[in-house]
Amino acid sequence: MITRNKNIANLKAGYLFPEIAKRRREFAAANPDAKIISLGIGNTTEPVLPHINAGLVEGARKLGTVEGYSGYQDEGLPLLREKISKVFYNGKFSIDEIFISDGSKCDIGRLQMLFGSGVKIAVQDPSYPVYVDGSVIIGAAASFKDTGYAGITYLPCTAENIFFPNLDLIENNSLIYFCSPNNPTGAVSDRAQLTVLVNTAITKGCIIIFDAAYSEFIRDSSLPKTIYEIDRADECAIEVNSFSKPAGFTGIRLGWSVVPKALKYAGGESVHADWSRITGTIFNGASNIAQAGGIAALDDEGIKEMRALTDFYLTNAKLIRETLQKLGINCIGGDNSPYIWARFPGKDSWEVFAQILEKCHVVTTPGAGFGPAGQGFVRFSAFGHRADVEEACNRLTDKLSI
């Protein structure tokens, strides 16, 4: 009989979000009359807006006609790739440097396959779990210790360093996972900080996987919305992004990666060529219907709708942040990000999660689930119906005392 993949055996038991769902179910079973409100997982809640939705509908209709039918589109529809380059990157990239996918999380998994098990890993701490867990599954990291996985360099992002890590900790020739606006902290790196990141990567022979999935929530025009606003980033960075949050496509699944032709391995080989080979081998492209919705999202009217949707969630975030601040809880995020990172000094994150659930019937996300530096923090998500967010804020105000 085939033996188990030893890399999966190295994973710490329980992926964060299914564990939260399990604890929510257990609480609901024990408290059947409780109306539970989720401010936890970052899943969008509002309907797809009319212009973008019409694009999805028209995309489906066309597939029912001889003239409009289309099959495999491995790298993505040319028009969508062209619009992404124009809207997000001011036309900086050719369409063959933009690869359409079924979401940035899926792209990160394929990128881990691209770089394989022999690469050193550096991650912001705390960080989105797939960076770490995927690295373990591919064999680039070993079993879990008390302070994290062996073989991964954790870059603590704390209140003391204003949530931007000490980059001197990064080893030469590492793959650096970096997310801004950050999930879970909500912190956004400024131009000077990202310049240091790029210069560090070039000096140390590293490649950055830059996760810009929340870039459309940035309202401060001085903050970069893409790593490619930084000089020479195309020589050291791959960017992944998604329609999930700005267009409400979490269930529709559409994203992209930018792999510049200027990006080379140490031996001069093309990263772009290898990524094209990987995607062509194991991926048959995103849904053509989803891509039609993406094209509509990047029309002038679609861009307005994405702005309106992200404004809606940012208003939710403001309500949550102001509620927590009135309770004397220190927090960041919620201004250029849909996440609020709340600090509970000296407290265990899972215990705080349990107390908020028991007292307020509100689901959050324990910070410890995002990495060692997340201990003592809880993440609040702004993705929710307005009435639910307002009710959750009222409950926090009336019942939360930790």
PDB file of C-alpha atoms in Angstrom, residues 11-240:
ATOM      1  CA  LEU A  11       1.524  19.985   8.928  1.00  0.00           C
ATOM      2  CA  LYS A  12       0.264  21.303  12.233  1.00  0.00           C
ATOM      3  CA  ALA A  13      -3.118  19.705  12.828  1.00  0.00           C
ATOM      4  CA  GLY A  14      -6.095  21.656  11.512  1.00  0.00           C
ATOM      5  CA  TYR A  15      -6.172  24.421   8.917  1.00  0.00           C
ATOM      6  CA  LEU A  16      -7.203  27.659  10.628  1.00  0.00           C
ATOM      7  CA  PHE A  17     -10.541  28.383   8.969  1.00  0.00           C
ATOM      8  CA  PRO A  18     -12.064  24.883   9.151  1.00  0.00           C
ATOM      9  CA  GLU A  19     -11.093  24.861  12.832  1.00  0.00           C
ATOM     10  CA  ILE A  20     -12.974  28.135  13.348  1.00  0.00           C
ATOM     11  CA  ALA A  21     -15.996  26.680  11.523  1.00  0.00           C
ATOM     12  CA  LYS A  22     -15.845  23.585  13.738  1.00  0.00           C
ATOM     13  CA  ARG A  23     -15.829  25.654  16.940  1.00  0.00           C
ATOM     14  CA  ARG A  24     -18.680  27.780  15.630  1.00  0.00           C
ATOM     15  CA  ARG A  25     -20.763  24.658  14.934  1.00  0.00           C
ATOM     16  CA  GLU A  26     -20.068  23.309  18.398  1.00  0.00           C
ATOM     17  CA  PHE A  27     -21.121  26.587  20.002  1.00  0.00           C
ATOM     18  CA  ALA A  28     -24.274  26.771  17.876  1.00  0.00           C
ATOM     19  CA  ALA A  29     -25.210  23.206  18.816  1.00  0.00           C
ATOM     20  CA  ALA A  30     -24.843  24.044  22.514  1.00  0.00           C
ATOM     21  CA  ASN A  31     -26.648  27.398  22.133  1.00  0.00           C
ATOM     22  CA  PRO A  32     -29.400  26.832  19.547  1.00  0.00           C
ATOM     23  CA  ASP A  33     -31.117  30.179  20.239  1.00  0.00           C
ATOM     24  CA  ALA A  34     -27.981  32.263  19.676  1.00  0.00           C
ATOM     25  CA  LYS A  35     -27.850  34.391  16.543  1.00  0.00           C
ATOM     26  CA  ILE A  36     -24.204  34.115  15.583  1.00  0.00           C
ATOM     27  CA  ILE A  37     -22.653  36.900  13.513  1.00  0.00           C
ATOM     28  CA  SER A  38     -19.413  36.259  11.678  1.00  0.00           C
ATOM     29  CA  LEU A  39     -16.681  38.881  11.583  1.00  0.00           C
ATOM     30  CA  GLY A  40     -14.163  36.130  10.994  1.00  0.00           C
ATOM     31  CA  ILE A  41     -13.390  34.596   7.613  1.00  0.00           C
ATOM     32  CA  GLY A  42     -12.851  37.092   4.796  1.00  0.00           C
ATOM     33  CA  ASN A  43     -15.697  35.899   2.576  1.00  0.00           C
ATOM     34  CA  THR A  44     -17.656  38.594   0.745  1.00  0.00           C
ATOM     35  CA  THR A  45     -21.377  38.918   1.453  1.00  0.00           C
ATOM     36  CA  GLU A  46     -22.851  41.511  -0.915  1.00  0.00           C
ATOM     37  CA  PRO A  47     -24.368  40.748  -4.343  1.00  0.00           C
ATOM     38  CA  VAL A  48     -22.328  41.228  -7.496  1.00  0.00           C
ATOM     39  CA  LEU A  49     -23.234  44.696  -8.764  1.00  0.00           C
ATOM     40  CA  PRO A  50     -25.335  45.157 -11.933  1.00  0.00           C
ATOM     41  CA  HIS A  51     -22.802  46.023 -14.638  1.00  0.00           C
ATOM     42  CA  ILE A  52     -20.375  43.312 -13.575  1.00  0.00           C
ATOM     43  CA  ASN A  53     -23.196  40.804 -13.144  1.00  0.00           C
ATOM     44  CA  ALA A  54     -24.464  41.643 -16.643  1.00  0.00           C
ATOM     45  CA  GLY A  55     -21.001  40.795 -17.947  1.00  0.00           C
ATOM     46  CA  LEU A  56     -21.233  37.359 -16.327  1.00  0.00           C
ATOM     47  CA  VAL A  57     -24.717  36.799 -17.743  1.00  0.00           C
ATOM     48  CA  GLU A  58     -23.676  37.875 -21.235  1.00  0.00           C
ATOM     49  CA  GLY A  59     -20.591  35.658 -21.014  1.00  0.00           C
ATOM     50  CA  ALA A  60     -22.815  32.679 -20.253  1.00  0.00           C
ATOM     51  CA  ARG A  61     -25.279  33.611 -23.025  1.00  0.00           C
ATOM     52  CA  LYS A  62     -22.544  33.792 -25.648  1.00  0.00           C
ATOM     53  CA  LEU A  63     -21.406  30.282 -24.846  1.00  0.00           C
ATOM     54  CA  GLY A  64     -24.805  29.097 -26.065  1.00  0.00           C
ATOM     55  CA  THR A  65     -24.151  30.434 -29.571  1.00  0.00           C
ATOM     56  CA  VAL A  66     -21.935  29.190 -32.371  1.00  0.00           C
ATOM     57  CA  GLU A  67     -20.364  32.618 -32.778  1.00  0.00           C
ATOM     58  CA  GLY A  68     -19.774  33.187 -29.077  1.00  0.00           C
ATOM     59  CA  TYR A  69     -18.628  29.771 -27.921  1.00  0.00           C
ATOM     60  CA  SER A  70     -15.036  29.455 -26.699  1.00  0.00           C
ATOM     61  CA  GLY A  71     -13.095  26.567 -25.232  1.00  0.00           C
ATOM     62  CA  TYR A  72      -9.799  26.418 -23.372  1.00  0.00           C
ATOM     63  CA  GLN A  73      -8.123  29.760 -22.717  1.00  0.00           C
ATOM     64  CA  ASP A  74      -5.063  28.590 -20.819  1.00  0.00           C
ATOM     65  CA  GLU A  75      -3.370  31.919 -20.068  1.00  0.00           C
ATOM     66  CA  GLY A  76      -6.593  33.918 -20.234  1.00  0.00           C
ATOM     67  CA  LEU A  77      -8.662  35.946 -22.677  1.00  0.00           C
ATOM     68  CA  PRO A  78      -6.442  38.520 -24.411  1.00  0.00           C
ATOM     69  CA  LEU A  79      -8.906  41.368 -23.785  1.00  0.00           C
ATOM     70  CA  LEU A  80      -8.949  40.695 -20.039  1.00  0.00           C
ATOM     71  CA  ARG A  81      -5.157  40.560 -19.860  1.00  0.00           C
ATOM     72  CA  GLU A  82      -4.930  43.787 -21.829  1.00  0.00           C
ATOM     73  CA  LYS A  83      -7.374  45.516 -19.476  1.00  0.00           C
ATOM     74  CA  ILE A  84      -5.537  44.289 -16.382  1.00  0.00           C
ATOM     75  CA  SER A  85      -2.278  45.721 -17.709  1.00  0.00           C
ATOM     76  CA  LYS A  86      -3.940  49.049 -18.488  1.00  0.00           C
ATOM     77  CA  VAL A  87      -6.054  49.464 -15.320  1.00  0.00           C
ATOM     78  CA  PHE A  88      -3.673  48.128 -12.684  1.00  0.00           C
ATOM     79  CA  TYR A  89      -0.217  48.646 -14.206  1.00  0.00           C
ATOM     80  CA  ASN A  90      -0.592  51.613 -16.593  1.00  0.00           C
ATOM     81  CA  GLY A  91       0.207  49.346 -19.537  1.00  0.00           C
ATOM     82  CA  LYS A  92       3.624  48.404 -18.143  1.00  0.00           C
ATOM     83  CA  PHE A  93       3.297  44.712 -19.013  1.00  0.00           C
ATOM     84  CA  SER A  94       2.565  42.888 -22.231  1.00  0.00           C
ATOM     85  CA  ILE A  95      -0.423  40.562 -22.123  1.00  0.00           C
ATOM     86  CA  ASP A  96       1.810  37.484 -22.160  1.00  0.00           C
ATOM     87  CA  GLU A  97       3.319  38.598 -18.831  1.00  0.00           C
ATOM     88  CA  ILE A  98      -0.166  38.423 -17.267  1.00  0.00           C
ATOM     89  CA  PHE A  99      -1.624  35.002 -16.519  1.00  0.00           C
ATOM     90  CA  ILE A 100      -5.322  34.687 -15.694  1.00  0.00           C
ATOM     91  CA  SER A 101      -6.200  32.175 -12.973  1.00  0.00           C
ATOM     92  CA  ASP A 102      -8.931  30.939 -10.662  1.00  0.00           C
ATOM     93  CA  GLY A 103      -7.650  33.081  -7.793  1.00  0.00           C
ATOM     94  CA  SER A 104      -4.495  34.272  -6.063  1.00  0.00           C
ATOM     95  CA  LYS A 105      -4.599  31.498  -3.447  1.00  0.00           C
ATOM     96  CA  CYS A 106      -4.536  28.904  -6.241  1.00  0.00           C
ATOM     97  CA  ASP A 107      -1.711  30.769  -7.950  1.00  0.00           C
ATOM     98  CA  ILE A 108       0.329  30.708  -4.746  1.00  0.00           C
ATOM     99  CA  GLY A 109      -0.016  26.921  -4.661  1.00  0.00           C
ATOM    100  CA  ARG A 110       1.162  26.634  -8.258  1.00  0.00           C
ATOM    101  CA  LEU A 111       4.043  29.023  -7.572  1.00  0.00           C
ATOM    102  CA  GLN A 112       5.109  26.750  -4.734  1.00  0.00           C
ATOM    103  CA  MET A 113       5.214  23.930  -7.267  1.00  0.00           C
ATOM    104  CA  LEU A 114       7.260  26.158  -9.588  1.00  0.00           C
ATOM    105  CA  PHE A 115       9.978  26.852  -7.024  1.00  0.00           C
ATOM    106  CA  GLY A 116       9.877  23.389  -5.454  1.00  0.00           C
ATOM    107  CA  SER A 117      11.219  21.967  -2.230  1.00  0.00           C
ATOM    108  CA  GLY A 118      14.788  23.229  -2.438  1.00  0.00           C
ATOM    109  CA  VAL A 119      14.052  26.910  -1.902  1.00  0.00           C
ATOM    110  CA  LYS A 120      14.423  28.801   1.366  1.00  0.00           C
ATOM    111  CA  ILE A 121      11.279  30.551   2.593  1.00  0.00           C
ATOM    112  CA  ALA A 122      10.744  33.860   4.384  1.00  0.00           C
ATOM    113  CA  VAL A 123       7.286  35.025   5.446  1.00  0.00           C
ATOM    114  CA  GLN A 124       5.795  37.957   7.256  1.00  0.00           C
ATOM    115  CA  ASP A 125       4.662  36.865  10.687  1.00  0.00           C
ATOM    116  CA  PRO A 126       1.687  36.885  11.035  1.00  0.00           C
ATOM    117  CA  SER A 127       0.695  35.919   7.500  1.00  0.00           C
ATOM    118  CA  TYR A 128      -1.987  34.222   5.431  1.00  0.00           C
ATOM    119  CA  PRO A 129      -1.701  30.480   6.250  1.00  0.00           C
ATOM    120  CA  VAL A 130      -1.304  29.229   2.661  1.00  0.00           C
ATOM    121  CA  TYR A 131       2.196  30.723   2.389  1.00  0.00           C
ATOM    122  CA  VAL A 132       3.405  28.534   5.237  1.00  0.00           C
ATOM    123  CA  ASP A 133       1.179  25.469   4.894  1.00  0.00           C
ATOM    124  CA  GLY A 134       1.748  25.260   1.138  1.00  0.00           C
ATOM    125  CA  SER A 135       5.499  25.471   1.691  1.00  0.00           C
ATOM    126  CA  VAL A 136       5.279  22.559   4.110  1.00  0.00           C
ATOM    127  CA  ILE A 137       3.215  20.471   1.681  1.00  0.00           C
ATOM    128  CA  ILE A 138       5.708  21.042  -1.146  1.00  0.00           C
ATOM    129  CA  GLY A 139       8.573  20.059   1.169  1.00  0.00           C
ATOM    130  CA  ALA A 140      10.229  23.460   1.493  1.00  0.00           C
ATOM    131  CA  ALA A 141       9.662  23.439   5.259  1.00  0.00           C
ATOM    132  CA  ALA A 142       9.763  20.759   7.941  1.00  0.00           C
ATOM    133  CA  SER A 143       7.679  19.849  10.962  1.00  0.00           C
ATOM    134  CA  PHE A 144       6.122  22.342  13.358  1.00  0.00           C
ATOM    135  CA  LYS A 145       8.019  23.481  16.429  1.00  0.00           C
ATOM    136  CA  ASP A 146       6.795  25.662  19.277  1.00  0.00           C
ATOM    137  CA  THR A 147       7.772  28.836  17.407  1.00  0.00           C
ATOM    138  CA  GLY A 148       6.834  27.807  13.868  1.00  0.00           C
ATOM    139  CA  TYR A 149       7.920  25.458  11.090  1.00  0.00           C
ATOM    140  CA  ALA A 150      11.568  24.462  10.735  1.00  0.00           C
ATOM    141  CA  GLY A 151      13.133  25.819   7.548  1.00  0.00           C
ATOM    142  CA  ILE A 152      10.989  28.967   7.425  1.00  0.00           C
ATOM    143  CA  THR A 153      12.362  32.364   8.377  1.00  0.00           C
ATOM    144  CA  TYR A 154       9.624  34.246  10.203  1.00  0.00           C
ATOM    145  CA  LEU A 155       9.722  38.038   9.873  1.00  0.00           C
ATOM    146  CA  PRO A 156       7.832  39.354  12.917  1.00  0.00           C
ATOM    147  CA  CYS A 157       5.469  42.258  12.217  1.00  0.00           C
ATOM    148  CA  THR A 158       4.612  43.704  15.608  1.00  0.00           C
ATOM    149  CA  ALA A 159       3.370  46.902  17.174  1.00  0.00           C
ATOM    150  CA  GLU A 160       6.967  47.620  18.148  1.00  0.00           C
ATOM    151  CA  ASN A 161       8.182  47.704  14.516  1.00  0.00           C
ATOM    152  CA  ILE A 162       4.941  49.280  13.238  1.00  0.00           C
ATOM    153  CA  PHE A 163       4.127  46.000  11.490  1.00  0.00           C
ATOM    154  CA  PHE A 164       6.985  46.177   8.990  1.00  0.00           C
ATOM    155  CA  PRO A 165       9.609  43.474   9.554  1.00  0.00           C
ATOM    156  CA  ASN A 166      13.365  43.548   9.972  1.00  0.00           C
ATOM    157  CA  LEU A 167      14.492  42.467   6.488  1.00  0.00           C
ATOM    158  CA  ASP A 168      18.007  41.731   7.727  1.00  0.00           C
ATOM    159  CA  LEU A 169      16.595  38.403   8.938  1.00  0.00           C
ATOM    160  CA  ILE A 170      16.068  37.213   5.352  1.00  0.00           C
ATOM    161  CA  GLU A 171      18.617  34.688   4.153  1.00  0.00           C
ATOM    162  CA  ASN A 172      20.235  34.985   0.729  1.00  0.00           C
ATOM    163  CA  ASN A 173      18.406  33.285  -2.163  1.00  0.00           C
ATOM    164  CA  SER A 174      15.062  33.065  -0.387  1.00  0.00           C
ATOM    165  CA  LEU A 175      11.497  33.161  -1.650  1.00  0.00           C
ATOM    166  CA  ILE A 176       9.855  36.043   0.235  1.00  0.00           C
ATOM    167  CA  TYR A 177       6.079  36.067   0.766  1.00  0.00           C
ATOM    168  CA  PHE A 178       4.860  39.604   1.302  1.00  0.00           C
ATOM    169  CA  CYS A 179       1.272  40.887   1.442  1.00  0.00           C
ATOM    170  CA  SER A 180       0.219  44.555   1.415  1.00  0.00           C
ATOM    171  CA  PRO A 181      -2.385  45.522   2.482  1.00  0.00           C
ATOM    172  CA  ASN A 182      -1.573  42.740   4.847  1.00  0.00           C
ATOM    173  CA  ASN A 183      -3.817  39.871   5.763  1.00  0.00           C
ATOM    174  CA  PRO A 184      -4.329  39.603   8.743  1.00  0.00           C
ATOM    175  CA  THR A 185      -2.935  42.832  10.234  1.00  0.00           C
ATOM    176  CA  GLY A 186      -4.455  45.340   7.812  1.00  0.00           C
ATOM    177  CA  ALA A 187      -1.124  47.202   7.726  1.00  0.00           C
ATOM    178  CA  VAL A 188      -0.122  48.802   4.420  1.00  0.00           C
ATOM    179  CA  SER A 189       3.544  49.260   3.496  1.00  0.00           C
ATOM    180  CA  ASP A 190       4.539  52.674   2.229  1.00  0.00           C
ATOM    181  CA  ARG A 191       6.760  53.497  -0.738  1.00  0.00           C
ATOM    182  CA  ALA A 192       9.941  53.770   1.314  1.00  0.00           C
ATOM    183  CA  GLN A 193       9.332  50.403   2.972  1.00  0.00           C
ATOM    184  CA  LEU A 194       8.637  48.618  -0.299  1.00  0.00           C
ATOM    185  CA  THR A 195      11.726  50.218  -1.810  1.00  0.00           C
ATOM    186  CA  VAL A 196      13.790  48.669   0.992  1.00  0.00           C
ATOM    187  CA  LEU A 197      12.064  45.333   0.338  1.00  0.00           C
ATOM    188  CA  VAL A 198      12.903  45.412  -3.371  1.00  0.00           C
ATOM    189  CA  ASN A 199      16.490  46.517  -2.775  1.00  0.00           C
ATOM    190  CA  THR A 200      16.928  43.773  -0.176  1.00  0.00           C
ATOM    191  CA  ALA A 201      15.602  41.141  -2.584  1.00  0.00           C
ATOM    192  CA  ILE A 202      17.971  42.275  -5.343  1.00  0.00           C
ATOM    193  CA  THR A 203      20.971  42.435  -3.021  1.00  0.00           C
ATOM    194  CA  LYS A 204      20.278  39.012  -1.493  1.00  0.00           C
ATOM    195  CA  GLY A 205      19.266  37.230  -4.698  1.00  0.00           C
ATOM    196  CA  CYS A 206      15.682  36.682  -3.530  1.00  0.00           C
ATOM    197  CA  ILE A 207      12.361  36.570  -5.341  1.00  0.00           C
ATOM    198  CA  ILE A 208       9.295  38.252  -3.804  1.00  0.00           C
ATOM    199  CA  ILE A 209       5.819  36.746  -4.112  1.00  0.00           C
ATOM    200  CA  PHE A 210       3.809  39.933  -3.621  1.00  0.00           C
ATOM    201  CA  ASP A 211       0.167  39.351  -2.694  1.00  0.00           C
ATOM    202  CA  ALA A 212      -1.837  42.448  -3.669  1.00  0.00           C
ATOM    203  CA  ALA A 213      -5.294  40.899  -3.237  1.00  0.00           C
ATOM    204  CA  TYR A 214      -6.496  43.843  -1.097  1.00  0.00           C
ATOM    205  CA  SER A 215      -4.937  46.659  -3.112  1.00  0.00           C
ATOM    206  CA  GLU A 216      -8.306  48.071  -4.194  1.00  0.00           C
ATOM    207  CA  PHE A 217      -9.078  48.955  -0.578  1.00  0.00           C
ATOM    208  CA  ILE A 218      -6.222  51.468  -0.453  1.00  0.00           C
ATOM    209  CA  ARG A 219      -7.595  54.998  -0.236  1.00  0.00           C
ATOM    210  CA  ASP A 220      -4.395  56.847   0.675  1.00  0.00           C
ATOM    211  CA  SER A 221      -2.963  57.867  -2.711  1.00  0.00           C
ATOM    212  CA  SER A 222       0.576  57.971  -1.307  1.00  0.00           C
ATOM    213  CA  LEU A 223       0.541  54.215  -0.652  1.00  0.00           C
ATOM    214  CA  PRO A 224       1.596  51.875  -3.494  1.00  0.00           C
ATOM    215  CA  LYS A 225      -1.111  49.574  -4.822  1.00  0.00           C
ATOM    216  CA  THR A 226       1.363  47.309  -6.619  1.00  0.00           C
ATOM    217  CA  ILE A 227       4.970  46.300  -6.024  1.00  0.00           C
ATOM    218  CA  TYR A 228       5.700  47.433  -9.575  1.00  0.00           C
ATOM    219  CA  GLU A 229       5.405  51.071  -8.526  1.00  0.00           C
ATOM    220  CA  ILE A 230       8.860  50.471  -7.067  1.00  0.00           C
ATOM    221  CA  ASP A 231      11.872  50.785  -9.367  1.00  0.00           C
ATOM    222  CA  ARG A 232      13.414  47.447 -10.448  1.00  0.00           C
ATOM    223  CA  ALA A 233      10.627  45.379  -8.873  1.00  0.00           C
ATOM    224  CA  ASP A 234      10.137  43.623 -12.220  1.00  0.00           C
ATOM    225  CA  GLU A 235      13.616  42.127 -11.710  1.00  0.00           C
ATOM    226  CA  CYS A 236      12.765  40.455  -8.405  1.00  0.00           C
ATOM    227  CA  ALA A 237       8.996  40.149  -7.904  1.00  0.00           C
ATOM    228  CA  ILE A 238       5.947  38.179  -8.984  1.00  0.00           C
ATOM    229  CA  GLU A 239       2.609  39.749  -8.115  1.00  0.00           C
ATOM    230  CA  VAL A 240      -0.643  37.877  -7.528  1.00  0.00           C
TER     231      VAL A 240
END
